[in-house]
Tab-separated table of N, CA and C in Angstrom:
chain	number	residue	atom	x	y	z
A	197	MET	N	14.491	-3.782	8.560
A	197	MET	CA	14.123	-2.503	8.001
A	197	MET	C	13.208	-2.159	9.439
A	198	SER	N	13.582	-0.972	9.888
A	198	SER	CA	13.219	-0.246	11.221
A	198	SER	C	11.659	-0.002	11.130
A	199	ALA	N	11.032	0.775	12.074
A	199	ALA	CA	9.440	0.904	11.887
A	199	ALA	C	9.284	1.584	11.031
A	200	HIS	N	8.129	1.679	10.118
A	200	HIS	CA	7.551	2.409	9.093
A	200	HIS	C	6.407	3.349	9.689
A	201	ALA	N	6.126	4.336	9.060
A	201	ALA	CA	5.160	5.613	9.264
A	201	ALA	C	3.896	4.796	8.310
A	202	TRP	N	3.397	3.621	8.788
A	202	TRP	CA	2.081	3.276	7.905
A	202	TRP	C	0.984	3.897	7.865
A	203	GLN	N	0.387	3.935	6.548
A	203	GLN	CA	-0.483	4.636	6.243
A	203	GLN	C	-1.675	3.732	6.063
A	204	ARG	N	-2.875	3.753	6.427
A	204	ARG	CA	-3.866	2.817	6.203
A	204	ARG	C	-4.575	3.201	4.814
A	205	SER	N	-5.094	2.133	3.916
A	205	SER	CA	-5.741	2.622	2.844
A	205	SER	C	-7.075	3.098	2.999
A	206	SER	N	-7.320	4.387	2.297
A	206	SER	CA	-8.744	4.852	2.479
A	206	SER	C	-9.783	4.123	2.156
A	207	TYR	N	-9.605	2.970	1.283
A	207	TYR	CA	-10.621	2.368	0.711
A	207	TYR	C	-11.012	0.960	2.270
A	208	CYS	N	-10.156	1.228	3.371
A	208	CYS	CA	-10.244	0.206	4.222
A	208	CYS	C	-11.747	0.335	4.874
A	209	ALA	N	-12.542	-1.399	4.810
A	209	ALA	CA	-13.716	-1.264	5.697
A	209	ALA	C	-13.109	-1.131	7.344
A	210	GLN	N	-14.021	-1.686	8.185
A	210	GLN	CA	-13.983	-1.734	9.604
A	210	GLN	C	-13.313	-3.151	9.536
A	211	GLY	N	-12.280	-3.221	10.506
A	211	GLY	CA	-11.809	-4.734	10.889
A	211	GLY	C	-10.352	-4.642	10.105
A	212	GLU	N	-9.614	-5.737	9.918
A	212	GLU	CA	-8.217	-5.799	9.985
A	212	GLU	C	-8.052	-6.299	8.462
A	213	ALA	N	-8.812	-6.377	7.536
A	213	ALA	CA	-8.456	-6.577	6.009
A	213	ALA	C	-8.089	-5.522	5.076
A	214	CYS	N	-7.196	-4.827	5.623
A	214	CYS	CA	-6.860	-3.393	5.015
A	214	CYS	C	-5.169	-3.862	4.398
A	215	VAL	N	-4.940	-2.547	3.691
A	215	VAL	CA	-3.618	-2.532	3.161
A	215	VAL	C	-3.106	-1.342	3.951
A	216	ASN	N	-1.755	-1.419	4.165
A	216	ASN	CA	-1.076	-0.437	4.860
A	216	ASN	C	0.328	-0.454	3.990
A	217	VAL	N	0.626	1.021	3.871
A	217	VAL	CA	1.581	1.582	2.685
A	217	VAL	C	2.498	2.694	3.476
A	218	ALA	N	3.626	2.546	3.203
A	218	ALA	CA	4.718	3.629	3.908
A	218	ALA	C	5.991	3.708	2.820
A	219	GLU	N	6.433	4.978	3.157
A	219	GLU	CA	7.640	4.994	2.308
A	219	GLU	C	8.829	4.602	3.308
A	220	ALA	N	9.838	3.929	2.768
A	220	ALA	CA	10.895	3.488	3.303
A	220	ALA	C	12.222	4.398	3.282
A	221	ARG	N	13.099	4.439	4.545
A	221	ARG	CA	14.214	5.296	3.988
A	221	ARG	C	14.858	5.226	2.785
A	222	THR	N	14.938	3.960	2.222
A	222	THR	CA	15.647	3.930	0.870
A	222	THR	C	14.819	4.404	-0.432
A	223	GLY	N	13.588	5.040	-0.047
A	223	GLY	CA	12.721	5.622	-1.069
A	223	GLY	C	11.740	4.406	-1.792
A	224	ALA	N	11.787	3.295	-1.154
A	224	ALA	CA	11.134	2.149	-1.798
A	224	ALA	C	9.665	2.315	-1.400
A	225	ILE	N	8.757	1.734	-1.730
A	225	ILE	CA	7.404	1.534	-1.302
A	225	ILE	C	7.393	0.380	-0.774
A	226	ALA	N	6.669	0.377	1.026
A	226	ALA	CA	6.557	-0.751	1.615
A	226	ALA	C	5.107	-1.126	1.592
A	227	LEU	N	4.565	-2.309	1.766
A	227	LEU	CA	3.249	-2.862	1.620
A	227	LEU	C	3.173	-3.718	2.768
A	228	THR	N	2.045	-3.661	3.441
A	228	THR	CA	2.013	-4.734	4.351
A	228	THR	C	0.287	-4.753	4.806
A	229	GLU	N	0.101	-6.084	5.242
A	229	GLU	CA	-1.453	-5.942	5.869
A	229	GLU	C	-1.540	-5.730	7.203
A	230	SER	N	-2.522	-4.870	7.548
A	230	SER	CA	-2.984	-4.195	8.777
A	230	SER	C	-2.816	-5.441	9.910
A	231	SER	N	-3.514	-6.634	9.719
A	231	SER	CA	-3.667	-7.567	10.722
A	231	SER	C	-2.119	-8.046	11.277
A	232	ASP	N	-1.201	-7.882	10.510
A	232	ASP	CA	0.107	-8.048	10.963
A	232	ASP	C	1.356	-7.207	10.093
A	233	PRO	N	1.245	-5.806	10.682
A	233	PRO	CA	2.250	-4.946	10.011
A	233	PRO	C	3.711	-5.288	10.143
A	234	THR	N	4.243	-5.972	11.044
A	234	THR	CA	5.422	-6.460	11.103
A	234	THR	C	5.860	-7.651	10.244
A	235	GLY	N	4.604	-8.443	9.682
A	235	GLY	CA	5.027	-9.501	9.241
A	235	GLY	C	5.550	-9.515	7.752
A	236	ALA	N	4.955	-10.220	6.878
A	236	ALA	CA	5.593	-10.055	5.241
A	236	ALA	C	5.083	-8.597	4.915
A	237	ILE	N	6.461	-8.261	4.347
A	237	ILE	CA	6.315	-6.908	3.771
A	237	ILE	C	6.777	-6.950	2.347
A	238	LEU	N	5.800	-6.371	1.618
A	238	LEU	CA	6.360	-6.530	0.265
A	238	LEU	C	7.039	-4.824	0.089
A	239	ARG	N	8.112	-5.261	-0.780
A	239	ARG	CA	8.602	-3.761	-1.434
A	239	ARG	C	8.653	-3.475	-2.893
A	240	THR	N	8.318	-2.226	-3.236
A	240	THR	CA	8.490	-2.119	-4.826
A	240	THR	C	8.936	-0.500	-4.966
A	241	THR	N	8.992	-0.272	-6.220
A	241	THR	CA	9.367	1.102	-6.357
A	241	THR	C	8.484	2.118	-6.460
A	242	PRO	N	8.609	3.177	-6.130
A	242	PRO	CA	7.750	4.089	-6.571
A	242	PRO	C	7.035	3.973	-7.944
A	243	ALA	N	7.724	3.936	-8.864
A	243	ALA	CA	7.141	3.888	-10.347
A	243	ALA	C	6.307	2.828	-10.469
A	244	ALA	N	6.710	1.679	-9.739
A	244	ALA	CA	5.743	0.672	-9.596
A	244	ALA	C	4.682	0.806	-9.316
A	245	TRP	N	4.652	1.348	-8.150
A	245	TRP	CA	3.622	1.565	-6.977
A	245	TRP	C	2.574	2.439	-7.868
A	246	ALA	N	3.017	3.681	-8.398
A	246	ALA	CA	2.437	4.759	-9.057
A	246	ALA	C	1.664	4.039	-10.417
A	247	ALA	N	2.076	3.030	-11.189
A	247	ALA	CA	1.593	2.251	-12.115
A	247	ALA	C	0.250	1.579	-11.869
A	248	LEU	N	0.489	0.972	-10.565
A	248	LEU	CA	-0.381	-0.154	-9.883
A	248	LEU	C	-1.630	0.712	-9.593
A	249	VAL	N	-1.633	1.773	-9.143
A	249	VAL	CA	-2.304	2.777	-8.310
A	249	VAL	C	-3.103	3.546	-9.640
A	250	ARG	N	-2.342	3.704	-10.658
A	250	ARG	CA	-3.294	4.617	-11.721
A	250	ARG	C	-4.162	3.500	-12.439
A	251	THR	N	-3.665	2.049	-12.531
A	251	THR	CA	-4.148	1.176	-13.440
A	251	THR	C	-5.465	0.515	-12.516
A	252	LEU	N	-5.364	0.567	-11.088
A	252	LEU	CA	-6.799	0.453	-10.607
A	252	LEU	C	-7.733	1.583	-10.665
A	253	LYS	N	-7.140	2.638	-10.490
A	253	LYS	CA	-8.091	3.756	-10.788
A	253	LYS	C	-8.922	3.794	-11.978
A	254	GLU	N	-8.031	3.630	-13.032
A	254	GLU	CA	-8.479	3.421	-14.407
A	254	GLU	C	-9.369	2.423	-14.728
A	255	ASN	N	-9.283	1.243	-14.114
A	255	ASN	CA	-10.132	0.037	-13.997
A	255	ASN	C	-11.120	0.191	-13.231
A	256	ARG	N	-11.185	0.560	-12.161
A	256	ARG	CA	-12.380	1.125	-11.355
A	256	ARG	C	-13.802	1.959	-12.197
A	257	LEU	N	-13.166	2.921	-13.252
A	257	LEU	CA	-14.138	3.718	-13.517
A	257	LEU	C	-14.753	2.930	-14.896
A	258	ASP	N	-14.150	1.699	-15.101
A	258	ASP	CA	-14.706	0.682	-16.319
A	258	ASP	C	-15.966	0.040	-15.715
A	259	ASP	N	-16.071	-0.176	-14.365
A	259	ASP	CA	-16.898	-0.821	-13.622
A	259	ASP	C	-18.464	-0.197	-13.716
């Protein structure tokens, strides 16, 4: 897969312990860690990504 337009998580603290997200040309969602954005890349569907984000937001409100 060629270069992605990575977007760093808005919840990222200082340093390299962050999640980067990008949309692939295929429409898939690509995720990687900021310390090595060309290393392991996890790919998922937009629907699965949306469900994960929604679940995380809902559970954050329970804390």
